[in-house]
Amino acid sequence: MSSTVLASALNMVFWVVAARLYPTEAVGHGNATVSAIALVSGIAQLNLQSVFVRFLPQAGHRTAAFLASGYAGVLTASLLFGSAYLLLGLGSGFGLGSWDPLGFVLAVAVFALFYVQDGVLTTFGRAGSVVTKHVTTSGAKLVLLVALVASGSRLGIAAAWCIPAAIAVVVVTFGIFARLAPTCSGGESRLPGPAQLGSFVAAEYVNNLVGNVVTLIPPVLVLHLSGSVANAYFAVPWLIVITLQTLVWNIMMSFLAQAGRDPDGLPQHLPRTVGLVAAVVAAGTVGLVAFGPTLLLVQGGAFADGGGSLLRIAALSFPFTAVVIVYSALAMLANRLWPVVLVQAVTAAVFLGGAVVLMPVLGLPGVGLAYVGAQALGAVILLPGLVARLRSVTGNTPK
């Protein structure tokens, strides 16, 4: 949880500093490029972060092989999806000229592995290393951004965003395979059979695709419908919204890792986890509705005026999103993901369709309204099942 808060704060500072050092149009273009990298890497990472959290504790003597097969799959998918994106004529913006396509594909692979590694480190009980990785990388991005401007380098915002992450991936990969995997490779493998594992991976992958569309398409949508200046105003409010959601997801991922290590303690772990989620969501919602525009003043008055209403409206989605996330985590634990995938797909379509309709009429606040409506729909559908599952796990009703 702390890694999400600290790293996201530094990432927000990154865009604040970029807004001060670069023209608004360049900031909007840089944000769209970074969003494109995140979108394609989110597809290419195959959602193995969740797969490793769920099944790596059961790998036993197959731990190293299980990890290696995951890495190979991510790298292959990064090459394929990154190249496909480039065939659409996209993927520029690193300031590398003719080397931009290579830079884009490498960036996709870097960030795909960057986030998969979080699940691996968490499963190995190295949550502190996740904090260190994220905070160090985010701080290095900011330093590099300033250094590139000061040196007059032609490397752009996207390069400053990606280079520190690439270094972190190399260092952490060495630590995982040289130190962590060998110490956790004893015992018999309890991995499920190919059919069960394949069904879980497929459901998680589709669910991840839908989640990435909801998270990463909006900046690109805003850029094309309203222009780079509007996207600059959109960037930080949307980053704040996604950060709080990621924080809730990280809480639930830690819960899943704990449940994997101590399944008998589930009735005790779950109420504490849900209570923590509720506290974080309540604080985030109230804080951003009350002080969201003030927070954006660090970028400048124009950014607060352009993005303040969006941030306040989108903050109202947090309680609904929390219902969806907690339900999804419990569905992962029960290996019953496909109903969640269907609900997420429906809400994604409602959100993106609503944003396209409302943005030309209401501007950026229209995106926020569409998002709140879609998340509320998902919460209404899933809440009865979530309540029943919570009661079952905590022993208030017969299992």
mmCIF file of C-alpha atoms in Angstrom:
data_model
loop_
_atom_site.group_PDB
_atom_site.id
_atom_site.type_symbol
_atom_site.label_atom_id
_atom_site.label_comp_id
_atom_site.label_asym_id
_atom_site.label_seq_id
_atom_site.Cartn_x
_atom_site.Cartn_y
_atom_site.Cartn_z
ATOM 1 C CA MET A 1 0.000 0.000 0.000
ATOM 2 C CA SER A 2 2.775 2.414 0.890
ATOM 3 C CA SER A 3 4.506 1.793 -2.432
ATOM 4 C CA THR A 4 1.358 2.849 -4.296
ATOM 5 C CA VAL A 5 0.948 6.040 -2.271
ATOM 6 C CA LEU A 6 4.577 7.142 -2.427
ATOM 7 C CA ALA A 7 5.206 6.167 -6.034
ATOM 8 C CA SER A 8 1.957 7.736 -7.205
ATOM 9 C CA ALA A 9 2.748 10.948 -5.363
ATOM 10 C CA LEU A 10 6.111 11.094 -7.141
ATOM 11 C CA ASN A 11 4.455 10.277 -10.461
ATOM 12 C CA MET A 12 2.019 13.131 -9.932
ATOM 13 C CA VAL A 13 4.967 15.426 -9.185
ATOM 14 C CA PHE A 14 6.509 14.185 -12.451
ATOM 15 C CA TRP A 15 3.526 15.511 -14.429
ATOM 16 C CA VAL A 16 3.425 18.706 -12.387
ATOM 17 C CA VAL A 17 7.088 19.379 -13.197
ATOM 18 C CA ALA A 18 6.526 18.407 -16.825
ATOM 19 C CA ALA A 19 3.709 20.953 -16.979
ATOM 20 C CA ARG A 20 6.117 23.612 -15.729
ATOM 21 C CA LEU A 21 9.003 22.684 -18.047
ATOM 22 C CA TYR A 22 7.230 21.720 -21.274
ATOM 23 C CA PRO A 23 4.525 23.351 -23.403
ATOM 24 C CA THR A 24 1.012 22.175 -22.549
ATOM 25 C CA GLU A 25 0.693 20.460 -25.925
ATOM 26 C CA ALA A 26 3.899 18.492 -25.308
ATOM 27 C CA VAL A 27 2.607 17.393 -21.894
ATOM 28 C CA GLY A 28 -0.638 16.192 -23.463
ATOM 29 C CA HIS A 29 1.232 14.279 -26.166
ATOM 30 C CA GLY A 30 3.645 12.793 -23.626
ATOM 31 C CA ASN A 31 0.791 11.624 -21.439
ATOM 32 C CA ALA A 32 -0.928 10.001 -24.420
ATOM 33 C CA THR A 33 2.322 8.191 -25.334
ATOM 34 C CA VAL A 34 2.823 6.932 -21.775
ATOM 35 C CA SER A 35 -0.819 5.820 -21.697
ATOM 36 C CA ALA A 36 -0.317 3.925 -24.954
ATOM 37 C CA ILE A 37 2.721 2.145 -23.501
ATOM 38 C CA ALA A 38 0.733 1.272 -20.393
ATOM 39 C CA LEU A 39 -2.172 0.023 -22.505
ATOM 40 C CA VAL A 40 -0.074 -2.298 -24.677
ATOM 41 C CA SER A 41 2.110 -3.499 -21.784
ATOM 42 C CA GLY A 42 -1.044 -4.200 -19.790
ATOM 43 C CA ILE A 43 -2.161 -6.468 -22.600
ATOM 44 C CA ALA A 44 1.282 -8.048 -22.961
ATOM 45 C CA GLN A 45 1.796 -8.828 -19.268
ATOM 46 C CA LEU A 46 -0.963 -11.477 -19.540
ATOM 47 C CA ASN A 47 -2.048 -10.522 -16.006
ATOM 48 C CA LEU A 48 0.566 -12.888 -14.632
ATOM 49 C CA GLN A 49 0.902 -10.707 -11.546
ATOM 50 C CA SER A 50 -2.369 -12.154 -10.262
ATOM 51 C CA VAL A 51 -1.516 -15.639 -11.536
ATOM 52 C CA PHE A 52 1.784 -15.669 -9.633
ATOM 53 C CA VAL A 53 0.148 -14.329 -6.457
ATOM 54 C CA ARG A 54 -2.485 -17.060 -6.655
ATOM 55 C CA PHE A 55 -0.347 -20.063 -7.665
ATOM 56 C CA LEU A 56 3.376 -19.412 -7.067
ATOM 57 C CA PRO A 57 3.131 -20.505 -3.393
ATOM 58 C CA GLN A 58 2.021 -23.926 -4.717
ATOM 59 C CA ALA A 59 4.823 -24.345 -7.287
ATOM 60 C CA GLY A 60 7.337 -26.122 -5.016
ATOM 61 C CA HIS A 61 10.277 -27.546 -6.977
ATOM 62 C CA ARG A 62 8.793 -26.083 -10.189
ATOM 63 C CA THR A 63 9.107 -22.491 -8.943
ATOM 64 C CA ALA A 64 11.978 -21.427 -11.227
ATOM 65 C CA ALA A 65 10.455 -23.119 -14.275
ATOM 66 C CA PHE A 66 7.038 -21.590 -13.541
ATOM 67 C CA LEU A 67 8.617 -18.135 -13.338
ATOM 68 C CA ALA A 68 10.722 -18.635 -16.476
ATOM 69 C CA SER A 69 7.715 -19.722 -18.515
ATOM 70 C CA GLY A 70 5.863 -16.604 -17.355
ATOM 71 C CA TYR A 71 8.752 -14.323 -18.331
ATOM 72 C CA ALA A 72 8.987 -15.973 -21.756
ATOM 73 C CA GLY A 73 5.279 -15.516 -22.327
ATOM 74 C CA VAL A 74 5.399 -11.833 -21.368
ATOM 75 C CA LEU A 75 8.385 -11.083 -23.613
ATOM 76 C CA THR A 76 6.790 -12.870 -26.570
ATOM 77 C CA ALA A 77 3.488 -11.059 -26.060
ATOM 78 C CA SER A 78 5.301 -7.712 -25.756
ATOM 79 C CA LEU A 79 6.997 -8.220 -29.098
ATOM 80 C CA LEU A 80 3.772 -9.272 -30.805
ATOM 81 C CA PHE A 81 1.434 -6.649 -29.356
ATOM 82 C CA GLY A 82 4.014 -3.858 -29.502
ATOM 83 C CA SER A 83 4.684 -4.583 -33.163
ATOM 84 C CA ALA A 84 0.961 -4.768 -33.927
ATOM 85 C CA TYR A 85 0.457 -1.351 -32.329
ATOM 86 C CA LEU A 86 3.232 0.078 -34.468
ATOM 87 C CA LEU A 87 1.598 -1.269 -37.596
ATOM 88 C CA LEU A 88 -1.254 1.112 -36.832
ATOM 89 C CA GLY A 89 1.193 3.991 -37.288
ATOM 90 C CA LEU A 90 1.400 4.740 -33.543
ATOM 91 C CA GLY A 91 4.101 4.502 -30.903
ATOM 92 C CA SER A 92 6.161 7.646 -31.542
ATOM 93 C CA GLY A 93 7.171 10.278 -29.030
ATOM 94 C CA PHE A 94 10.460 9.171 -27.463
ATOM 95 C CA GLY A 95 12.570 11.698 -29.298
ATOM 96 C CA LEU A 96 14.623 8.928 -30.922
ATOM 97 C CA GLY A 97 13.715 9.659 -34.517
ATOM 98 C CA SER A 98 13.889 6.498 -36.590
ATOM 99 C CA TRP A 99 14.576 4.478 -33.412
ATOM 100 C CA ASP A 100 11.164 5.367 -31.930
ATOM 101 C CA PRO A 101 9.538 2.027 -32.955
ATOM 102 C CA LEU A 102 12.246 0.025 -31.193
ATOM 103 C CA GLY A 103 11.945 2.277 -28.165
ATOM 104 C CA PHE A 104 8.210 1.668 -28.009
ATOM 105 C CA VAL A 105 8.480 -2.140 -28.188
ATOM 106 C CA LEU A 106 11.203 -2.181 -25.522
ATOM 107 C CA ALA A 107 9.110 0.093 -23.299
ATOM 108 C CA VAL A 108 6.155 -2.287 -23.619
ATOM 109 C CA ALA A 109 8.318 -5.222 -22.514
ATOM 110 C CA VAL A 110 9.829 -3.217 -19.655
ATOM 111 C CA PHE A 111 6.524 -2.181 -18.122
ATOM 112 C CA ALA A 112 4.924 -5.581 -18.669
ATOM 113 C CA LEU A 113 7.692 -7.197 -16.624
ATOM 114 C CA PHE A 114 7.813 -4.284 -14.168
ATOM 115 C CA TYR A 115 4.288 -4.983 -12.937
ATOM 116 C CA VAL A 116 4.509 -8.784 -13.116
ATOM 117 C CA GLN A 117 7.500 -8.546 -10.778
ATOM 118 C CA ASP A 118 5.314 -6.927 -8.111
ATOM 119 C CA GLY A 119 3.278 -10.102 -7.811
ATOM 120 C CA VAL A 120 6.409 -12.248 -7.660
ATOM 121 C CA LEU A 121 8.031 -10.139 -4.943
ATOM 122 C CA THR A 122 4.805 -9.996 -2.925
ATOM 123 C CA THR A 123 4.419 -13.770 -3.104
ATOM 124 C CA PHE A 124 7.997 -14.263 -1.901
ATOM 125 C CA GLY A 125 7.210 -12.037 1.097
ATOM 126 C CA ARG A 126 9.309 -9.119 -0.176
ATOM 127 C CA ALA A 127 6.716 -6.340 -0.047
ATOM 128 C CA GLY A 128 9.456 -3.984 1.117
ATOM 129 C CA SER A 129 11.293 -4.567 -2.151
ATOM 130 C CA VAL A 130 8.153 -3.567 -4.059
ATOM 131 C CA VAL A 131 8.093 -0.296 -2.123
ATOM 132 C CA THR A 132 11.772 0.308 -2.831
ATOM 133 C CA LYS A 133 11.412 -0.489 -6.516
ATOM 134 C CA HIS A 134 8.438 1.781 -7.119
ATOM 135 C CA VAL A 135 9.655 4.731 -5.062
ATOM 136 C CA THR A 136 13.199 4.598 -6.447
ATOM 137 C CA THR A 137 11.969 4.295 -10.024
ATOM 138 C CA SER A 138 9.466 7.143 -9.636
ATOM 139 C CA GLY A 139 12.084 9.384 -8.084
ATOM 140 C CA ALA A 140 14.562 8.566 -10.854
ATOM 141 C CA LYS A 141 11.946 9.462 -13.497
ATOM 142 C CA LEU A 142 11.594 12.908 -11.981
ATOM 143 C CA VAL A 143 15.343 13.470 -11.756
ATOM 144 C CA LEU A 144 15.848 12.320 -15.344
ATOM 145 C CA LEU A 145 13.038 14.565 -16.591
ATOM 146 C CA VAL A 146 14.713 17.637 -15.126
ATOM 147 C CA ALA A 147 18.149 16.511 -16.289
ATOM 148 C CA LEU A 148 16.994 16.024 -19.877
ATOM 149 C CA VAL A 149 15.547 19.531 -20.024
ATOM 150 C CA ALA A 150 18.632 21.054 -18.420
ATOM 151 C CA SER A 151 20.963 19.279 -20.854
ATOM 152 C CA GLY A 152 18.946 20.216 -23.927
ATOM 153 C CA SER A 153 18.534 16.529 -24.828
ATOM 154 C CA ARG A 154 16.116 15.638 -27.604
ATOM 155 C CA LEU A 155 14.797 12.742 -25.507
ATOM 156 C CA GLY A 156 11.219 13.494 -24.491
ATOM 157 C CA ILE A 157 8.860 12.961 -21.579
ATOM 158 C CA ALA A 158 8.222 9.325 -22.519
ATOM 159 C CA ALA A 159 11.949 8.505 -22.426
ATOM 160 C CA ALA A 160 12.268 10.008 -18.940
ATOM 161 C CA TRP A 161 9.332 7.858 -17.875
ATOM 162 C CA CYS A 162 10.733 4.585 -19.264
ATOM 163 C CA ILE A 163 14.508 4.503 -18.775
ATOM 164 C CA PRO A 164 14.517 4.174 -14.937
ATOM 165 C CA ALA A 165 11.907 1.407 -15.146
ATOM 166 C CA ALA A 166 14.126 -0.533 -17.569
ATOM 167 C CA ILE A 167 17.031 -0.423 -15.124
ATOM 168 C CA ALA A 168 14.762 -1.561 -12.280
ATOM 169 C CA VAL A 169 13.496 -4.533 -14.303
ATOM 170 C CA VAL A 170 17.024 -5.786 -14.975
ATOM 171 C CA VAL A 171 18.063 -5.502 -11.316
ATOM 172 C CA VAL A 172 14.916 -7.147 -9.922
ATOM 173 C CA THR A 173 15.002 -9.971 -12.493
ATOM 174 C CA PHE A 174 18.503 -10.878 -11.359
ATOM 175 C CA GLY A 175 17.395 -10.864 -7.727
ATOM 176 C CA ILE A 176 14.370 -13.065 -8.403
ATOM 177 C CA PHE A 177 16.166 -15.786 -10.340
ATOM 178 C CA ALA A 178 19.539 -15.696 -8.575
ATOM 179 C CA ARG A 179 18.367 -15.341 -4.978
ATOM 180 C CA LEU A 180 14.650 -15.694 -4.307
ATOM 181 C CA ALA A 181 13.583 -18.585 -6.560
ATOM 182 C CA PRO A 182 16.348 -21.000 -5.436
ATOM 183 C CA THR A 183 15.410 -20.510 -1.760
ATOM 184 C CA CYS A 184 11.711 -21.241 -2.380
ATOM 185 C CA SER A 185 12.002 -24.208 -4.735
ATOM 186 C CA GLY A 186 11.701 -27.036 -2.241
ATOM 187 C CA GLY A 187 8.815 -29.406 -1.746
ATOM 188 C CA GLU A 188 6.263 -30.997 -3.985
ATOM 189 C CA SER A 189 4.481 -28.947 -6.627
ATOM 190 C CA ARG A 190 0.756 -28.424 -5.948
ATOM 191 C CA LEU A 191 0.022 -26.473 -9.108
ATOM 192 C CA PRO A 192 -3.415 -27.243 -10.583
ATOM 193 C CA GLY A 193 -3.793 -29.212 -13.766
ATOM 194 C CA PRO A 194 -3.500 -27.588 -17.181
ATOM 195 C CA ALA A 195 -7.271 -27.230 -17.635
ATOM 196 C CA GLN A 196 -7.904 -25.443 -14.327
ATOM 197 C CA LEU A 197 -4.803 -23.304 -14.603
ATOM 198 C CA GLY A 198 -5.599 -22.451 -18.221
ATOM 199 C CA SER A 199 -9.146 -21.421 -17.362
ATOM 200 C CA PHE A 200 -7.914 -19.170 -14.554
ATOM 201 C CA VAL A 201 -5.232 -17.568 -16.729
ATOM 202 C CA ALA A 202 -7.687 -17.009 -19.588
ATOM 203 C CA ALA A 203 -10.317 -15.426 -17.335
ATOM 204 C CA GLU A 204 -7.769 -13.229 -15.593
ATOM 205 C CA TYR A 205 -6.309 -12.184 -18.941
ATOM 206 C CA VAL A 206 -9.659 -11.163 -20.393
ATOM 207 C CA ASN A 207 -10.551 -9.375 -17.175
ATOM 208 C CA ASN A 208 -7.218 -7.573 -17.299
ATOM 209 C CA LEU A 209 -7.811 -6.552 -20.920
ATOM 210 C CA VAL A 210 -11.135 -5.017 -19.952
ATOM 211 C CA GLY A 211 -9.543 -3.251 -16.989
ATOM 212 C CA ASN A 212 -6.778 -1.830 -19.138
ATOM 213 C CA VAL A 213 -9.272 -0.554 -21.681
ATOM 214 C CA VAL A 214 -11.155 1.278 -18.932
ATOM 215 C CA THR A 215 -7.966 2.681 -17.414
ATOM 216 C CA LEU A 216 -5.857 3.518 -20.435
ATOM 217 C CA ILE A 217 -8.169 4.245 -23.349
ATOM 218 C CA PRO A 218 -9.651 7.450 -21.821
ATOM 219 C CA PRO A 219 -6.464 9.582 -22.202
ATOM 220 C CA VAL A 220 -6.213 8.532 -25.842
ATOM 221 C CA LEU A 221 -9.954 9.164 -26.279
ATOM 222 C CA VAL A 222 -9.682 12.638 -24.767
ATOM 223 C CA LEU A 223 -6.697 13.427 -26.981
ATOM 224 C CA HIS A 224 -8.584 12.538 -30.156
ATOM 225 C CA LEU A 225 -11.940 14.051 -29.197
ATOM 226 C CA SER A 226 -10.812 17.207 -27.386
ATOM 227 C CA GLY A 227 -7.125 17.730 -28.222
ATOM 228 C CA SER A 228 -3.788 17.672 -26.413
ATOM 229 C CA VAL A 229 -4.534 20.654 -24.155
ATOM 230 C CA ALA A 230 -7.654 18.970 -22.758
ATOM 231 C CA ASN A 231 -5.641 15.770 -22.308
ATOM 232 C CA ALA A 232 -3.062 17.692 -20.285
ATOM 233 C CA TYR A 233 -5.854 18.827 -17.950
ATOM 234 C CA PHE A 234 -7.203 15.269 -17.846
ATOM 235 C CA ALA A 235 -3.898 13.532 -17.036
ATOM 236 C CA VAL A 236 -3.387 14.206 -13.325
ATOM 237 C CA PRO A 237 -7.043 13.863 -12.213
ATOM 238 C CA TRP A 238 -7.236 10.519 -13.993
ATOM 239 C CA LEU A 239 -3.896 9.476 -12.468
ATOM 240 C CA ILE A 240 -5.273 10.244 -9.000
ATOM 241 C CA VAL A 241 -8.413 8.202 -9.670
ATOM 242 C CA ILE A 242 -6.439 5.218 -10.942
ATOM 243 C CA THR A 243 -3.974 5.523 -8.053
ATOM 244 C CA LEU A 244 -6.661 5.081 -5.422
ATOM 245 C CA GLN A 245 -8.085 2.122 -7.326
ATOM 246 C CA THR A 246 -4.609 0.596 -7.572
ATOM 247 C CA LEU A 247 -4.155 1.108 -3.853
ATOM 248 C CA VAL A 248 -7.316 -0.902 -3.178
ATOM 249 C CA TRP A 249 -6.186 -3.597 -5.615
ATOM 250 C CA ASN A 250 -2.799 -3.808 -3.876
ATOM 251 C CA ILE A 251 -4.528 -4.283 -0.529
ATOM 252 C CA MET A 252 -6.523 -7.164 -1.998
ATOM 253 C CA MET A 253 -3.435 -8.650 -3.699
ATOM 254 C CA SER A 254 -1.653 -8.689 -0.344
ATOM 255 C CA PHE A 255 -4.716 -10.403 1.111
ATOM 256 C CA LEU A 256 -4.598 -13.061 -1.641
ATOM 257 C CA ALA A 257 -0.898 -13.684 -1.046
ATOM 258 C CA GLN A 258 -1.579 -14.028 2.676
ATOM 259 C CA ALA A 259 -4.489 -16.365 2.006
ATOM 260 C CA GLY A 260 -2.229 -18.495 -0.171
ATOM 261 C CA ARG A 261 0.282 -18.848 2.651
ATOM 262 C CA ASP A 262 -2.335 -19.266 5.415
ATOM 263 C CA PRO A 263 -5.655 -20.543 4.008
ATOM 264 C CA ASP A 264 -6.971 -21.440 7.467
ATOM 265 C CA GLY A 265 -6.683 -17.817 8.564
ATOM 266 C CA LEU A 266 -9.069 -16.545 5.885
ATOM 267 C CA PRO A 267 -11.974 -15.789 8.290
ATOM 268 C CA GLN A 268 -9.657 -13.562 10.322
ATOM 269 C CA HIS A 269 -7.805 -11.895 7.439
ATOM 270 C CA LEU A 270 -10.850 -10.971 5.345
ATOM 271 C CA PRO A 271 -12.711 -8.669 7.795
ATOM 272 C CA ARG A 272 -9.505 -6.749 8.535
ATOM 273 C CA THR A 273 -8.808 -6.352 4.833
ATOM 274 C CA VAL A 274 -12.326 -5.161 4.035
ATOM 275 C CA GLY A 275 -12.148 -2.694 6.922
ATOM 276 C CA LEU A 276 -8.888 -1.282 5.568
ATOM 277 C CA VAL A 277 -10.394 -0.964 2.100
ATOM 278 C CA ALA A 278 -13.417 0.872 3.518
ATOM 279 C CA ALA A 279 -11.210 3.326 5.415
ATOM 280 C CA VAL A 280 -9.056 4.074 2.362
ATOM 281 C CA VAL A 281 -12.090 4.552 0.101
ATOM 282 C CA ALA A 282 -13.894 6.807 2.579
ATOM 283 C CA ALA A 283 -10.838 9.005 3.080
ATOM 284 C CA GLY A 284 -10.143 9.208 -0.648
ATOM 285 C CA THR A 285 -13.709 10.046 -1.604
ATOM 286 C CA VAL A 286 -14.249 12.734 1.031
ATOM 287 C CA GLY A 287 -10.777 14.204 0.582
ATOM 288 C CA LEU A 288 -10.943 14.541 -3.185
ATOM 289 C CA VAL A 289 -14.508 15.877 -3.262
ATOM 290 C CA ALA A 290 -13.514 18.521 -0.716
ATOM 291 C CA PHE A 291 -9.983 19.386 -1.815
ATOM 292 C CA GLY A 292 -9.480 17.950 -5.316
ATOM 293 C CA PRO A 293 -9.300 21.252 -7.230
ATOM 294 C CA THR A 294 -7.006 22.718 -4.569
ATOM 295 C CA LEU A 295 -4.659 19.772 -5.044
ATOM 296 C CA LEU A 296 -4.469 20.505 -8.772
ATOM 297 C CA LEU A 297 -3.333 24.080 -8.141
ATOM 298 C CA VAL A 298 0.240 22.792 -7.890
ATOM 299 C CA GLN A 299 0.121 22.421 -11.675
ATOM 300 C CA GLY A 300 -1.280 25.905 -12.142
ATOM 301 C CA GLY A 301 -4.632 27.644 -12.090
ATOM 302 C CA ALA A 302 -5.537 26.535 -15.604
ATOM 303 C CA PHE A 303 -5.048 22.878 -14.666
ATOM 304 C CA ALA A 304 -7.207 23.259 -11.535
ATOM 305 C CA ASP A 305 -9.952 24.940 -13.564
ATOM 306 C CA GLY A 306 -9.710 22.384 -16.372
ATOM 307 C CA GLY A 307 -9.572 19.226 -14.247
ATOM 308 C CA GLY A 308 -11.095 20.091 -10.858
ATOM 309 C CA SER A 309 -14.697 19.197 -11.653
ATOM 310 C CA LEU A 310 -13.623 15.944 -13.300
ATOM 311 C CA LEU A 311 -11.667 14.931 -10.192
ATOM 312 C CA ARG A 312 -14.552 15.685 -7.835
ATOM 313 C CA ILE A 313 -17.050 13.759 -9.923
ATOM 314 C CA ALA A 314 -14.775 10.774 -10.520
ATOM 315 C CA ALA A 315 -14.035 10.528 -6.780
ATOM 316 C CA LEU A 316 -17.675 9.560 -6.254
ATOM 317 C CA SER A 317 -16.948 6.294 -8.079
ATOM 318 C CA PHE A 318 -14.595 4.961 -5.384
ATOM 319 C CA PRO A 319 -17.173 3.179 -3.172
ATOM 320 C CA PHE A 320 -18.639 1.428 -6.219
ATOM 321 C CA THR A 321 -15.197 0.479 -7.512
ATOM 322 C CA ALA A 322 -14.272 -0.977 -4.114
ATOM 323 C CA VAL A 323 -17.259 -3.340 -4.288
ATOM 324 C CA VAL A 324 -16.113 -4.577 -7.698
ATOM 325 C CA ILE A 325 -12.484 -5.024 -6.594
ATOM 326 C CA VAL A 326 -13.272 -6.911 -3.383
ATOM 327 C CA TYR A 327 -15.707 -9.182 -5.226
ATOM 328 C CA SER A 328 -13.106 -9.822 -7.937
ATOM 329 C CA ALA A 329 -10.441 -10.786 -5.391
ATOM 330 C CA LEU A 330 -12.765 -13.276 -3.709
ATOM 331 C CA ALA A 331 -13.702 -14.675 -7.111
ATOM 332 C CA MET A 332 -9.992 -15.218 -7.823
ATOM 333 C CA LEU A 333 -9.673 -17.089 -4.543
ATOM 334 C CA ALA A 334 -12.584 -19.335 -5.515
ATOM 335 C CA ASN A 335 -11.368 -19.728 -9.134
ATOM 336 C CA ARG A 336 -14.712 -18.357 -10.372
ATOM 337 C CA LEU A 337 -13.731 -15.396 -12.521
ATOM 338 C CA TRP A 338 -15.882 -15.582 -15.632
ATOM 339 C CA PRO A 339 -18.992 -13.910 -14.111
ATOM 340 C CA VAL A 340 -16.789 -10.997 -13.037
ATOM 341 C CA VAL A 341 -15.336 -10.769 -16.529
ATOM 342 C CA LEU A 342 -18.816 -10.450 -18.010
ATOM 343 C CA VAL A 343 -19.836 -7.688 -15.589
ATOM 344 C CA GLN A 344 -16.584 -5.799 -16.185
ATOM 345 C CA ALA A 345 -17.058 -5.997 -19.947
ATOM 346 C CA VAL A 346 -20.572 -4.578 -19.694
ATOM 347 C CA THR A 347 -19.501 -1.698 -17.445
ATOM 348 C CA ALA A 348 -16.533 -0.923 -19.711
ATOM 349 C CA ALA A 349 -18.847 -0.606 -22.696
ATOM 350 C CA VAL A 350 -21.211 1.623 -20.700
ATOM 351 C CA PHE A 351 -18.316 3.844 -19.569
ATOM 352 C CA LEU A 352 -16.617 4.311 -22.924
ATOM 353 C CA GLY A 353 -19.907 4.732 -24.780
ATOM 354 C CA GLY A 354 -21.083 7.244 -22.206
ATOM 355 C CA ALA A 355 -17.804 9.160 -22.385
ATOM 356 C CA VAL A 356 -18.032 9.464 -26.167
ATOM 357 C CA VAL A 357 -21.590 10.786 -25.865
ATOM 358 C CA LEU A 358 -21.091 13.124 -22.897
ATOM 359 C CA MET A 359 -17.636 14.581 -23.581
ATOM 360 C CA PRO A 360 -18.669 16.738 -26.563
ATOM 361 C CA VAL A 361 -21.560 18.125 -24.477
ATOM 362 C CA LEU A 362 -20.089 18.449 -20.971
ATOM 363 C CA GLY A 363 -16.343 18.372 -21.587
ATOM 364 C CA LEU A 364 -14.093 16.469 -19.161
ATOM 365 C CA PRO A 365 -16.779 16.263 -16.416
ATOM 366 C CA GLY A 366 -18.754 14.130 -18.859
ATOM 367 C CA VAL A 367 -16.018 11.474 -18.656
ATOM 368 C CA GLY A 368 -16.347 11.510 -14.870
ATOM 369 C CA LEU A 369 -20.118 11.126 -14.980
ATOM 370 C CA ALA A 370 -19.879 8.227 -17.401
ATOM 371 C CA TYR A 371 -17.343 6.528 -15.148
ATOM 372 C CA VAL A 372 -19.419 6.936 -11.985
ATOM 373 C CA GLY A 373 -22.490 5.542 -13.744
ATOM 374 C CA ALA A 374 -20.635 2.514 -15.093
ATOM 375 C CA GLN A 375 -19.007 1.665 -11.764
ATOM 376 C CA ALA A 376 -22.335 2.054 -9.948
ATOM 377 C CA LEU A 377 -23.898 -0.408 -12.390
ATOM 378 C CA GLY A 378 -21.160 -2.964 -11.700
ATOM 379 C CA ALA A 379 -21.487 -2.534 -7.936
ATOM 380 C CA VAL A 380 -25.268 -3.002 -8.003
ATOM 381 C CA ILE A 381 -24.886 -6.248 -9.940
ATOM 382 C CA LEU A 382 -22.129 -7.706 -7.732
ATOM 383 C CA LEU A 383 -23.087 -6.456 -4.260
ATOM 384 C CA PRO A 384 -25.568 -9.257 -3.370
ATOM 385 C CA GLY A 385 -23.000 -11.913 -4.255
ATOM 386 C CA LEU A 386 -20.301 -10.070 -2.315
ATOM 387 C CA VAL A 387 -22.433 -9.878 0.831
ATOM 388 C CA ALA A 388 -23.218 -13.581 0.606
ATOM 389 C CA ARG A 389 -19.552 -14.468 0.143
ATOM 390 C CA LEU A 390 -18.435 -12.298 3.072
ATOM 391 C CA ARG A 391 -20.987 -13.932 5.346
ATOM 392 C CA SER A 392 -19.930 -17.381 4.204
ATOM 393 C CA VAL A 393 -16.215 -16.785 4.747
ATOM 394 C CA THR A 394 -16.608 -15.189 8.165
ATOM 395 C CA GLY A 395 -18.915 -17.995 9.329
ATOM 396 C CA ASN A 396 -22.111 -15.976 9.791
ATOM 397 C CA THR A 397 -24.004 -18.294 7.453
ATOM 398 C CA PRO A 398 -23.479 -21.935 6.576
ATOM 399 C CA LYS A 399 -20.784 -22.450 4.002
#
